[in-house]
Amino acid sequence: MDDIKLVKQFMDDEIKTEVMKVLDSGYYIKGPNLKNFESSFQEYLGVKHAIGVSSGTAALFLAYNELNLNPGDEVIVPSHTFIATATPLAFFKAKPVFVDCDPDTYCMDTEDVKEKITSKTRGITPVHLYGHPVDMDSLVEIAKDKKIKIIEDCCQAHGSEYKGKKVGTLGDMGVFSFFPSKSMTVGGDGGMLVTNNDKFGEMLSVKRDHGRTTKYENENLGLNFRLSEIQCVIGKIQLKHLPAWIEKRREIVQFYNNILKNYSNVKIPVEKEWAKCGYYVYTIQIENRDKFIDYFKEKKIQTGVYYPIPVHRQPIIERIYGKQPSLPITEGIVDKIVSLPLSPLLTEEELNRIKIEIINYMER
Ligand SMILES: Cc1ncc(COP(=O)(O)O)c(C=O)c1O
C-alpha cells in the first residue's frame, strides 16, 4: 500500500511539451513567458501589476525594501506563520512586532494589532494563513492616516477571497509563493509580487533585476530575484487550473468537516461569512495530537504541522531581538494543530482510506 501524501504535484503532457519548447528556444530568463505569466496572474487577481520573482521570501524581501525602513522601525506580523514573513526585516535592521492569532481562523488578531501600533510602526503584514483571509477592513482602518503600509502575505492563499475580492489586492502590496507544496507551483521555487500602486510596481520590477533601467545602467539598488522562463511556462498552465483546483479543495474540506464535526474533541476549520478560503491545508486541533500523527503514520497517511514552533520563540528571533512577550493563543495551539492530506489530486479511494482511518482512530 502506497503512502497517501500530504501534498501532490501536478504534471501533465501540456507542461512537458511547453517546457521542451522553452528549452529548445534558448531563452531562459526575461523572455515572453515571464510577461505572459505576469499578465495572466494580473488578470486573475484583477490587479495592476504582477512581478515574477524567485520565491515568496524574495517577494517579501523586495516588498519590505520598498518601505525604506530605518533601523528600529517596526512591522507588525503574526507569530503563527512561516518564519519568512518576519526574517527579511532583520536585513533592514527593522523589528518584527509579533501579534497573537485568532483562535478560529488562525490569522493575526486584529485587536492585538491595534494595541501594538507605535510611533515606529511602518508596516503590517497580514498572513492569510492556511488560505483563510485576514479581516482586511479592520487593518485598512488601523493603517489609514498613519503612513503604515500593508503587505499581504498570500503565500498560502492563492485565489482566496475577502468580501468577494481576491487577497493580494487589498493592501499596498501582495506576496505569493509557488514553493512546491503550494496550491499552484512552478517546478521549483518561485514567487509573485502584486500591487495596484504604479510606483511600487515599477520599482519592484526594476529591483528584482539588479535595479537596472537599461541593460548597462543601474539607477536603483537591486539584486537578482528573477523567475526563469521554464518556471513561468509551468506557472501559466497551472494558473489556468487554479479555479477548478480551489473548488476541489473546498469539496475535500467539506468531506473532512462532515466526518470530523461529529467529534467534540476536534476543532474543525472555521470559514468566516466574509471569506472564501482557497484552503492551502486542512488543519484541525485535537488533544494528544502526536498520538494522532503516529496513528496515521502507521497507516501510511502523511500529516503535517504548520507550525510547531511559533516564530516569536524561534532561536534566531530571540538571538536578534531578545526574548519576546508571550502570545497565549499562539502558544496554546501549536501542540494541538495537525493537517491532513489536501490536494485536488487526491483520489476517491485515498479519501475513503483517510475517512476509514479517521473513524477508526476516533472510535478506537
Ligand atoms: C506564509 C508564508 N510566507 C512566506 C513563505 C515563503 O515562501 P517561499 O518558500 O516561496 O520563499 C511561505 C512559504 O513557504 C509561507 O507559507
mmCIF file of C-alpha atoms and ligand atoms in Angstrom:
data_model
loop_
_atom_site.group_PDB
_atom_site.id
_atom_site.type_symbol
_atom_site.label_atom_id
_atom_site.label_comp_id
_atom_site.label_asym_id
_atom_site.label_seq_id
_atom_site.Cartn_x
_atom_site.Cartn_y
_atom_site.Cartn_z
ATOM 1 C CA MET A 1 0.000 0.000 0.000
ATOM 2 C CA ASP A 2 1.415 3.411 -1.030
ATOM 3 C CA ASP A 3 1.686 6.373 1.329
ATOM 4 C CA ILE A 4 -1.033 8.984 0.929
ATOM 5 C CA LYS A 5 0.957 12.169 0.586
ATOM 6 C CA LEU A 6 0.171 15.399 2.376
ATOM 7 C CA VAL A 7 0.527 17.267 -0.939
ATOM 8 C CA LYS A 8 0.746 16.075 -4.528
ATOM 9 C CA GLN A 9 2.483 17.588 -7.537
ATOM 10 C CA PHE A 10 0.556 18.264 -10.743
ATOM 11 C CA MET A 11 2.276 17.368 -14.008
ATOM 12 C CA ASP A 12 0.771 16.755 -17.449
ATOM 13 C CA ASP A 13 1.709 16.478 -21.111
ATOM 14 C CA GLU A 14 0.934 20.120 -21.801
ATOM 15 C CA ILE A 15 3.528 21.194 -19.210
ATOM 16 C CA LYS A 16 6.106 18.743 -20.562
ATOM 17 C CA THR A 17 5.564 19.932 -24.155
ATOM 18 C CA GLU A 18 5.738 23.618 -23.254
ATOM 19 C CA VAL A 19 8.841 23.137 -21.088
ATOM 20 C CA MET A 20 10.578 21.393 -24.012
ATOM 21 C CA LYS A 21 9.716 24.358 -26.242
ATOM 22 C CA VAL A 22 11.363 26.740 -23.765
ATOM 23 C CA LEU A 23 14.435 24.507 -23.562
ATOM 24 C CA ASP A 24 14.686 24.488 -27.347
ATOM 25 C CA SER A 25 14.172 28.258 -27.603
ATOM 26 C CA GLY A 26 17.419 29.126 -25.820
ATOM 27 C CA TYR A 27 15.686 31.953 -23.894
ATOM 28 C CA TYR A 28 15.740 31.045 -20.235
ATOM 29 C CA ILE A 29 15.176 34.377 -18.480
ATOM 30 C CA LYS A 30 13.354 37.652 -19.184
ATOM 31 C CA GLY A 31 11.519 36.260 -22.202
ATOM 32 C CA PRO A 32 7.903 36.103 -23.364
ATOM 33 C CA ASN A 33 6.850 33.501 -20.785
ATOM 34 C CA LEU A 34 7.580 35.855 -17.886
ATOM 35 C CA LYS A 35 5.394 38.531 -19.469
ATOM 36 C CA ASN A 36 2.633 36.006 -20.218
ATOM 37 C CA PHE A 37 2.629 34.577 -16.716
ATOM 38 C CA GLU A 38 2.674 38.028 -15.123
ATOM 39 C CA SER A 39 -0.213 39.315 -17.238
ATOM 40 C CA SER A 40 -2.275 36.158 -16.598
ATOM 41 C CA PHE A 41 -1.691 36.490 -12.846
ATOM 42 C CA GLN A 42 -2.554 40.189 -13.014
ATOM 43 C CA GLU A 43 -5.781 39.412 -14.836
ATOM 44 C CA TYR A 44 -6.696 36.572 -12.473
ATOM 45 C CA LEU A 45 -6.383 38.802 -9.419
ATOM 46 C CA GLY A 46 -7.680 41.966 -11.064
ATOM 47 C CA VAL A 47 -4.574 43.949 -10.082
ATOM 48 C CA LYS A 48 -2.473 46.493 -11.974
ATOM 49 C CA HIS A 49 0.988 44.973 -11.574
ATOM 50 C CA ALA A 50 2.291 41.423 -11.138
ATOM 51 C CA ILE A 51 6.042 40.870 -10.883
ATOM 52 C CA GLY A 52 7.502 37.376 -11.040
ATOM 53 C CA VAL A 53 10.337 36.688 -8.589
ATOM 54 C CA SER A 54 12.421 33.737 -7.439
ATOM 55 C CA SER A 55 10.454 32.868 -4.240
ATOM 56 C CA GLY A 56 7.895 34.106 -1.756
ATOM 57 C CA THR A 57 10.756 35.051 0.552
ATOM 58 C CA ALA A 58 12.349 37.134 -2.220
ATOM 59 C CA ALA A 59 8.973 38.810 -2.739
ATOM 60 C CA LEU A 60 8.736 39.661 0.981
ATOM 61 C CA PHE A 61 12.309 40.989 0.965
ATOM 62 C CA LEU A 62 11.561 43.236 -2.016
ATOM 63 C CA ALA A 63 8.265 44.427 -0.537
ATOM 64 C CA TYR A 64 9.915 45.347 2.800
ATOM 65 C CA ASN A 65 12.705 47.046 0.843
ATOM 66 C CA GLU A 66 10.105 49.402 -0.643
ATOM 67 C CA LEU A 67 9.163 50.613 2.849
ATOM 68 C CA ASN A 68 12.604 52.324 3.158
ATOM 69 C CA LEU A 69 12.875 51.033 6.698
ATOM 70 C CA ASN A 70 15.268 52.667 9.154
ATOM 71 C CA PRO A 71 16.922 50.747 11.997
ATOM 72 C CA GLY A 72 14.376 50.243 14.781
ATOM 73 C CA ASP A 73 11.333 50.730 12.562
ATOM 74 C CA GLU A 74 8.591 48.233 13.354
ATOM 75 C CA VAL A 75 6.452 45.968 11.202
ATOM 76 C CA ILE A 76 3.585 44.077 12.817
ATOM 77 C CA VAL A 77 3.494 40.391 11.894
ATOM 78 C CA PRO A 78 1.729 37.293 13.199
ATOM 79 C CA SER A 79 3.823 34.762 15.052
ATOM 80 C CA HIS A 80 1.733 31.839 13.819
ATOM 81 C CA THR A 81 3.172 31.762 10.288
ATOM 82 C CA PHE A 82 6.172 30.567 8.320
ATOM 83 C CA ILE A 83 9.321 32.319 9.542
ATOM 84 C CA ALA A 84 9.921 34.102 6.199
ATOM 85 C CA THR A 85 7.092 36.528 6.998
ATOM 86 C CA ALA A 86 9.372 38.050 9.644
ATOM 87 C CA THR A 87 13.045 37.267 8.959
ATOM 88 C CA PRO A 88 13.613 39.548 5.920
ATOM 89 C CA LEU A 89 13.020 42.500 8.289
ATOM 90 C CA ALA A 90 16.268 41.716 10.106
ATOM 91 C CA PHE A 91 18.239 42.510 6.936
ATOM 92 C CA PHE A 92 16.928 46.100 7.198
ATOM 93 C CA LYS A 93 17.592 46.221 10.969
ATOM 94 C CA ALA A 94 13.846 46.650 11.389
ATOM 95 C CA LYS A 95 11.897 44.916 14.137
ATOM 96 C CA PRO A 96 9.073 42.417 13.721
ATOM 97 C CA VAL A 97 6.410 43.068 16.367
ATOM 98 C CA PHE A 98 4.564 39.809 16.906
ATOM 99 C CA VAL A 99 0.825 39.616 17.442
ATOM 100 C CA ASP A 100 -1.313 36.743 18.617
ATOM 101 C CA CYS A 101 -3.736 34.820 16.407
ATOM 102 C CA ASP A 102 -7.486 34.442 16.197
ATOM 103 C CA PRO A 103 -8.390 31.031 17.686
ATOM 104 C CA ASP A 104 -10.888 30.299 14.881
ATOM 105 C CA THR A 105 -9.141 31.439 11.700
ATOM 106 C CA TYR A 106 -5.527 31.154 12.983
ATOM 107 C CA CYS A 107 -4.875 34.507 11.285
ATOM 108 C CA MET A 108 -3.472 37.569 13.066
ATOM 109 C CA ASP A 109 -5.681 39.021 15.809
ATOM 110 C CA THR A 110 -6.513 42.493 14.505
ATOM 111 C CA GLU A 111 -7.362 43.744 18.017
ATOM 112 C CA ASP A 112 -3.838 42.835 19.102
ATOM 113 C CA VAL A 113 -2.534 44.702 16.018
ATOM 114 C CA LYS A 114 -4.299 47.848 17.247
ATOM 115 C CA GLU A 115 -2.642 47.538 20.637
ATOM 116 C CA LYS A 116 0.815 47.124 19.173
ATOM 117 C CA ILE A 117 0.843 50.169 16.903
ATOM 118 C CA THR A 118 3.533 52.650 17.994
ATOM 119 C CA SER A 119 5.100 55.779 16.515
ATOM 120 C CA LYS A 120 7.669 53.434 14.921
ATOM 121 C CA THR A 121 5.160 51.213 13.114
ATOM 122 C CA ARG A 122 5.822 51.353 9.375
ATOM 123 C CA GLY A 123 4.039 48.277 8.156
ATOM 124 C CA ILE A 124 1.599 45.458 8.893
ATOM 125 C CA THR A 125 1.921 42.050 7.263
ATOM 126 C CA PRO A 126 -1.329 40.099 7.433
ATOM 127 C CA VAL A 127 -0.767 36.438 6.550
ATOM 128 C CA HIS A 128 -3.817 34.740 5.027
ATOM 129 C CA LEU A 129 -2.889 31.555 6.835
ATOM 130 C CA TYR A 130 -3.987 28.125 5.569
ATOM 131 C CA GLY A 131 -5.925 30.074 2.887
ATOM 132 C CA HIS A 132 -8.213 31.914 5.313
ATOM 133 C CA PRO A 133 -8.185 35.689 4.689
ATOM 134 C CA VAL A 134 -7.392 38.146 7.449
ATOM 135 C CA ASP A 135 -10.137 40.649 8.298
ATOM 136 C CA MET A 136 -8.663 43.281 5.980
ATOM 137 C CA ASP A 137 -11.173 46.090 6.595
ATOM 138 C CA SER A 138 -10.090 46.453 10.198
ATOM 139 C CA LEU A 139 -6.401 46.578 9.167
ATOM 140 C CA VAL A 140 -7.045 49.156 6.451
ATOM 141 C CA GLU A 141 -8.862 51.224 9.082
ATOM 142 C CA ILE A 142 -5.927 50.904 11.518
ATOM 143 C CA ALA A 143 -3.361 51.839 8.839
ATOM 144 C CA LYS A 144 -5.384 54.769 7.498
ATOM 145 C CA ASP A 145 -3.774 58.201 8.041
ATOM 146 C CA LYS A 146 -0.786 56.691 9.782
ATOM 147 C CA LYS A 147 1.637 56.150 6.869
ATOM 148 C CA ILE A 148 1.555 52.445 7.609
ATOM 149 C CA LYS A 149 1.803 50.152 4.586
ATOM 150 C CA ILE A 150 0.052 46.800 4.398
ATOM 151 C CA ILE A 151 1.896 43.904 2.799
ATOM 152 C CA GLU A 152 -0.386 40.913 2.368
ATOM 153 C CA ASP A 153 1.412 37.594 2.711
ATOM 154 C CA CYS A 154 -0.689 35.443 0.371
ATOM 155 C CA CYS A 155 1.849 32.613 0.167
ATOM 156 C CA GLN A 156 -0.842 30.185 1.408
ATOM 157 C CA ALA A 157 -3.855 31.861 -0.148
ATOM 158 C CA HIS A 158 -3.836 31.672 -3.943
ATOM 159 C CA GLY A 159 -7.344 32.559 -5.087
ATOM 160 C CA SER A 160 -8.744 33.159 -1.577
ATOM 161 C CA GLU A 161 -11.282 35.960 -1.352
ATOM 162 C CA TYR A 162 -12.146 38.594 1.219
ATOM 163 C CA LYS A 163 -15.633 40.070 0.734
ATOM 164 C CA GLY A 164 -15.562 38.968 -2.906
ATOM 165 C CA LYS A 165 -12.110 40.384 -3.655
ATOM 166 C CA LYS A 166 -9.021 38.289 -4.235
ATOM 167 C CA VAL A 167 -6.425 38.550 -1.478
ATOM 168 C CA GLY A 168 -3.290 40.383 -2.552
ATOM 169 C CA THR A 169 -5.324 43.246 -3.983
ATOM 170 C CA LEU A 170 -6.473 44.757 -0.674
ATOM 171 C CA GLY A 171 -3.233 46.088 0.802
ATOM 172 C CA ASP A 172 -0.356 48.113 -0.674
ATOM 173 C CA MET A 173 1.493 45.027 -1.941
ATOM 174 C CA GLY A 174 0.721 41.311 -2.045
ATOM 175 C CA VAL A 175 3.185 38.455 -1.960
ATOM 176 C CA PHE A 176 2.718 34.916 -3.333
ATOM 177 C CA SER A 177 4.849 31.770 -3.197
ATOM 178 C CA PHE A 178 4.968 28.903 -5.676
ATOM 179 C CA PHE A 179 7.012 26.635 -3.377
ATOM 180 C CA PRO A 180 6.340 23.009 -4.415
ATOM 181 C CA SER A 181 3.667 22.371 -1.764
ATOM 182 C CA LYS A 182 1.548 25.408 -2.633
ATOM 183 C CA SER A 183 -1.859 25.454 -4.323
ATOM 184 C CA MET A 184 -0.150 26.216 -7.628
ATOM 185 C CA THR A 185 3.504 25.612 -8.382
ATOM 186 C CA VAL A 186 6.206 26.258 -10.981
ATOM 187 C CA GLY A 187 8.514 23.221 -10.899
ATOM 188 C CA GLY A 188 10.833 24.658 -8.241
ATOM 189 C CA ASP A 189 10.898 27.811 -6.151
ATOM 190 C CA GLY A 190 9.084 30.904 -7.365
ATOM 191 C CA GLY A 191 7.027 33.858 -6.238
ATOM 192 C CA MET A 192 4.937 36.814 -7.381
ATOM 193 C CA LEU A 193 4.541 40.363 -6.119
ATOM 194 C CA VAL A 194 1.321 42.214 -6.895
ATOM 195 C CA THR A 195 0.304 45.824 -6.387
ATOM 196 C CA ASN A 196 -2.090 48.487 -7.621
ATOM 197 C CA ASN A 197 0.496 51.166 -6.848
ATOM 198 C CA ASP A 198 2.355 52.228 -10.027
ATOM 199 C CA LYS A 199 5.466 53.410 -8.186
ATOM 200 C CA PHE A 200 5.805 50.150 -6.250
ATOM 201 C CA GLY A 201 5.065 48.182 -9.425
ATOM 202 C CA GLU A 202 7.830 49.883 -11.373
ATOM 203 C CA MET A 203 10.400 49.728 -8.560
ATOM 204 C CA LEU A 204 9.734 46.090 -7.705
ATOM 205 C CA SER A 205 10.147 45.119 -11.334
ATOM 206 C CA VAL A 206 13.429 47.023 -11.632
ATOM 207 C CA LYS A 207 14.888 45.920 -8.297
ATOM 208 C CA ARG A 208 14.324 42.199 -8.850
ATOM 209 C CA ASP A 209 16.757 42.616 -11.760
ATOM 210 C CA HIS A 210 19.764 44.467 -10.278
ATOM 211 C CA GLY A 211 17.910 47.783 -10.249
ATOM 212 C CA ARG A 212 18.748 48.269 -13.902
ATOM 213 C CA THR A 213 16.840 50.731 -16.039
ATOM 214 C CA THR A 214 18.597 49.743 -19.269
ATOM 215 C CA LYS A 215 20.912 46.811 -19.966
ATOM 216 C CA TYR A 216 24.018 48.569 -18.611
ATOM 217 C CA GLU A 217 22.525 51.332 -16.485
ATOM 218 C CA ASN A 218 21.651 50.792 -12.804
ATOM 219 C CA GLU A 219 19.843 53.662 -11.178
ATOM 220 C CA ASN A 220 18.477 51.678 -8.246
ATOM 221 C CA LEU A 221 19.853 49.225 -5.733
ATOM 222 C CA GLY A 222 18.627 45.786 -6.664
ATOM 223 C CA LEU A 223 19.633 42.146 -6.641
ATOM 224 C CA ASN A 224 18.875 39.125 -8.796
ATOM 225 C CA PHE A 225 15.468 37.745 -7.803
ATOM 226 C CA ARG A 226 14.344 36.735 -11.303
ATOM 227 C CA LEU A 227 11.937 33.925 -12.180
ATOM 228 C CA SER A 228 13.015 31.647 -15.055
ATOM 229 C CA GLU A 229 11.160 31.106 -18.329
ATOM 230 C CA ILE A 230 10.674 27.394 -17.597
ATOM 231 C CA GLN A 231 9.011 28.195 -14.297
ATOM 232 C CA CYS A 232 6.825 30.866 -15.901
ATOM 233 C CA VAL A 233 5.535 28.496 -18.567
ATOM 234 C CA ILE A 234 4.634 25.951 -15.881
ATOM 235 C CA GLY A 235 3.047 28.645 -13.724
ATOM 236 C CA LYS A 236 0.888 29.924 -16.550
ATOM 237 C CA ILE A 237 -0.513 26.445 -17.233
ATOM 238 C CA GLN A 238 -1.098 25.759 -13.539
ATOM 239 C CA LEU A 239 -2.867 29.102 -13.095
ATOM 240 C CA LYS A 240 -5.392 28.017 -15.732
ATOM 241 C CA HIS A 241 -6.339 25.070 -13.476
ATOM 242 C CA LEU A 242 -6.326 27.004 -10.197
ATOM 243 C CA PRO A 243 -10.043 27.970 -10.034
ATOM 244 C CA ALA A 244 -11.133 24.328 -10.511
ATOM 245 C CA TRP A 245 -8.488 23.150 -8.041
ATOM 246 C CA ILE A 246 -9.771 25.585 -5.416
ATOM 247 C CA GLU A 247 -13.318 24.234 -5.812
ATOM 248 C CA LYS A 248 -11.982 20.694 -5.430
ATOM 249 C CA ARG A 249 -10.029 21.691 -2.313
ATOM 250 C CA ARG A 250 -13.216 23.192 -0.869
ATOM 251 C CA GLU A 251 -15.108 19.954 -1.593
ATOM 252 C CA ILE A 252 -12.464 17.913 0.214
ATOM 253 C CA VAL A 253 -12.586 20.296 3.187
ATOM 254 C CA GLN A 254 -16.343 19.744 3.318
ATOM 255 C CA PHE A 255 -15.792 15.985 3.107
ATOM 256 C CA TYR A 256 -13.424 16.089 6.116
ATOM 257 C CA ASN A 257 -15.674 18.511 8.023
ATOM 258 C CA ASN A 258 -18.645 16.177 7.615
ATOM 259 C CA ILE A 259 -16.700 13.357 9.229
ATOM 260 C CA LEU A 260 -14.973 15.334 11.971
ATOM 261 C CA LYS A 261 -17.801 17.601 13.071
ATOM 262 C CA ASN A 262 -19.257 14.647 14.966
ATOM 263 C CA TYR A 263 -16.358 14.551 17.437
ATOM 264 C CA SER A 264 -16.355 17.037 20.282
ATOM 265 C CA ASN A 265 -12.609 16.646 20.906
ATOM 266 C CA VAL A 266 -11.797 18.012 17.425
ATOM 267 C CA LYS A 267 -11.921 21.636 16.290
ATOM 268 C CA ILE A 268 -12.602 21.786 12.559
ATOM 269 C CA PRO A 269 -11.683 24.798 10.376
ATOM 270 C CA VAL A 270 -13.930 27.844 10.558
ATOM 271 C CA GLU A 271 -14.707 29.883 7.444
ATOM 272 C CA LYS A 272 -15.949 33.381 8.298
ATOM 273 C CA GLU A 273 -19.041 34.562 6.432
ATOM 274 C CA TRP A 274 -16.977 37.198 4.575
ATOM 275 C CA ALA A 275 -14.348 34.696 3.483
ATOM 276 C CA LYS A 276 -13.894 32.303 0.621
ATOM 277 C CA CYS A 277 -10.918 30.172 1.546
ATOM 278 C CA GLY A 278 -8.580 28.738 -1.048
ATOM 279 C CA TYR A 279 -7.601 26.155 1.643
ATOM 280 C CA TYR A 280 -3.890 25.539 1.294
ATOM 281 C CA VAL A 281 -4.032 22.989 4.120
ATOM 282 C CA TYR A 282 -6.754 21.314 6.167
ATOM 283 C CA THR A 283 -5.907 21.968 9.806
ATOM 284 C CA ILE A 284 -7.712 20.714 12.881
ATOM 285 C CA GLN A 285 -6.991 20.939 16.607
ATOM 286 C CA ILE A 286 -7.012 17.745 18.600
ATOM 287 C CA GLU A 287 -5.850 16.690 22.077
ATOM 288 C CA ASN A 288 -2.971 14.192 22.072
ATOM 289 C CA ARG A 289 -2.008 15.419 18.619
ATOM 290 C CA ASP A 290 1.203 13.396 18.475
ATOM 291 C CA LYS A 291 -0.705 10.161 19.071
ATOM 292 C CA PHE A 292 -2.961 11.078 16.128
ATOM 293 C CA ILE A 293 0.104 11.717 13.938
ATOM 294 C CA ASP A 294 1.698 8.388 14.961
ATOM 295 C CA TYR A 295 -1.516 6.510 14.197
ATOM 296 C CA PHE A 296 -1.760 7.989 10.710
ATOM 297 C CA LYS A 297 1.929 7.397 10.068
ATOM 298 C CA GLU A 298 1.433 3.731 10.866
ATOM 299 C CA LYS A 299 -1.499 3.685 8.403
ATOM 300 C CA LYS A 300 0.730 5.294 5.729
ATOM 301 C CA ILE A 301 -1.174 8.558 5.679
ATOM 302 C CA GLN A 302 1.025 11.653 5.893
ATOM 303 C CA THR A 303 0.111 14.529 8.188
ATOM 304 C CA GLY A 304 1.812 17.890 8.775
ATOM 305 C CA VAL A 305 2.156 20.539 11.467
ATOM 306 C CA TYR A 306 2.070 24.146 10.276
ATOM 307 C CA TYR A 307 3.890 25.206 12.510
ATOM 308 C CA PRO A 308 5.189 23.534 15.692
ATOM 309 C CA ILE A 309 7.358 26.486 16.892
ATOM 310 C CA PRO A 310 5.865 29.987 16.935
ATOM 311 C CA VAL A 311 8.110 32.476 15.147
ATOM 312 C CA HIS A 312 8.484 34.664 18.265
ATOM 313 C CA ARG A 313 10.007 31.638 20.022
ATOM 314 C CA GLN A 314 12.470 30.757 17.242
ATOM 315 C CA PRO A 315 16.110 30.840 18.416
ATOM 316 C CA ILE A 316 17.208 33.231 15.664
ATOM 317 C CA ILE A 317 14.473 35.720 16.583
ATOM 318 C CA GLU A 318 15.419 35.589 20.274
ATOM 319 C CA ARG A 319 19.107 35.958 19.376
ATOM 320 C CA ILE A 320 18.480 39.095 17.288
ATOM 321 C CA TYR A 321 15.648 40.737 19.213
ATOM 322 C CA GLY A 322 15.801 39.146 22.681
ATOM 323 C CA LYS A 323 13.086 37.153 24.431
ATOM 324 C CA GLN A 324 9.673 38.102 23.073
ATOM 325 C CA PRO A 325 6.487 38.642 25.100
ATOM 326 C CA SER A 326 4.127 35.734 25.419
ATOM 327 C CA LEU A 327 1.304 35.173 22.886
ATOM 328 C CA PRO A 328 -1.092 32.826 24.721
ATOM 329 C CA ILE A 329 -3.353 31.723 21.848
ATOM 330 C CA THR A 330 -0.444 31.005 19.523
ATOM 331 C CA GLU A 331 1.486 29.175 22.229
ATOM 332 C CA GLY A 332 -1.635 27.216 23.175
ATOM 333 C CA ILE A 333 -2.435 25.839 19.711
ATOM 334 C CA VAL A 334 0.959 24.724 18.462
ATOM 335 C CA ASP A 335 0.755 21.394 20.313
ATOM 336 C CA LYS A 336 -2.778 20.704 19.097
ATOM 337 C CA ILE A 337 -2.759 21.555 15.390
ATOM 338 C CA VAL A 338 -2.358 18.935 12.697
ATOM 339 C CA SER A 339 -3.073 18.962 8.975
ATOM 340 C CA LEU A 340 -4.493 16.129 6.874
ATOM 341 C CA PRO A 341 -3.685 15.490 3.192
ATOM 342 C CA LEU A 342 -5.250 18.119 0.952
ATOM 343 C CA SER A 343 -4.832 18.174 -2.797
ATOM 344 C CA PRO A 344 -7.217 18.324 -5.742
ATOM 345 C CA LEU A 345 -5.383 15.233 -6.986
ATOM 346 C CA LEU A 346 -6.464 13.024 -4.071
ATOM 347 C CA THR A 347 -8.420 10.070 -5.425
ATOM 348 C CA GLU A 348 -11.760 8.849 -4.120
ATOM 349 C CA GLU A 349 -10.033 5.694 -2.936
ATOM 350 C CA GLU A 350 -7.458 7.705 -0.979
ATOM 351 C CA LEU A 351 -10.141 9.901 0.577
ATOM 352 C CA ASN A 352 -12.081 6.833 1.642
ATOM 353 C CA ARG A 353 -8.959 5.300 3.172
ATOM 354 C CA ILE A 354 -8.458 8.508 5.170
ATOM 355 C CA LYS A 355 -12.139 8.554 6.201
ATOM 356 C CA ILE A 356 -11.964 4.976 7.476
ATOM 357 C CA GLU A 357 -8.818 5.713 9.483
ATOM 358 C CA ILE A 358 -10.280 8.896 10.974
ATOM 359 C CA ILE A 359 -13.301 6.911 12.163
ATOM 360 C CA ASN A 360 -11.132 4.014 13.386
ATOM 361 C CA TYR A 361 -8.935 6.410 15.341
ATOM 362 C CA MET A 362 -11.799 8.389 16.834
ATOM 363 C CA GLU A 363 -13.792 5.321 17.841
ATOM 364 C CA ARG A 364 -10.920 3.094 18.938
HETATM 365 C C1 LIG B 1 3.076 32.271 4.958
HETATM 366 C C2 LIG B 1 4.336 32.119 4.141
HETATM 367 N N1 LIG B 1 5.140 33.181 3.956
HETATM 368 C C3 LIG B 1 6.253 33.094 3.220
HETATM 369 C C4 LIG B 1 6.622 31.919 2.610
HETATM 370 C C5 LIG B 1 7.898 31.864 1.847
HETATM 371 O O1 LIG B 1 7.744 31.452 0.523
HETATM 372 P P1 LIG B 1 8.921 30.687 -0.243
HETATM 373 O O2 LIG B 1 9.055 29.328 0.352
HETATM 374 O O3 LIG B 1 8.475 30.655 -1.666
HETATM 375 O O4 LIG B 1 10.159 31.501 -0.083
HETATM 376 C C6 LIG B 1 5.801 30.793 2.759
HETATM 377 C C7 LIG B 1 6.098 29.521 2.073
HETATM 378 O O5 LIG B 1 6.686 28.626 2.392
HETATM 379 C C8 LIG B 1 4.637 30.886 3.556
HETATM 380 O O6 LIG B 1 3.832 29.826 3.744
#
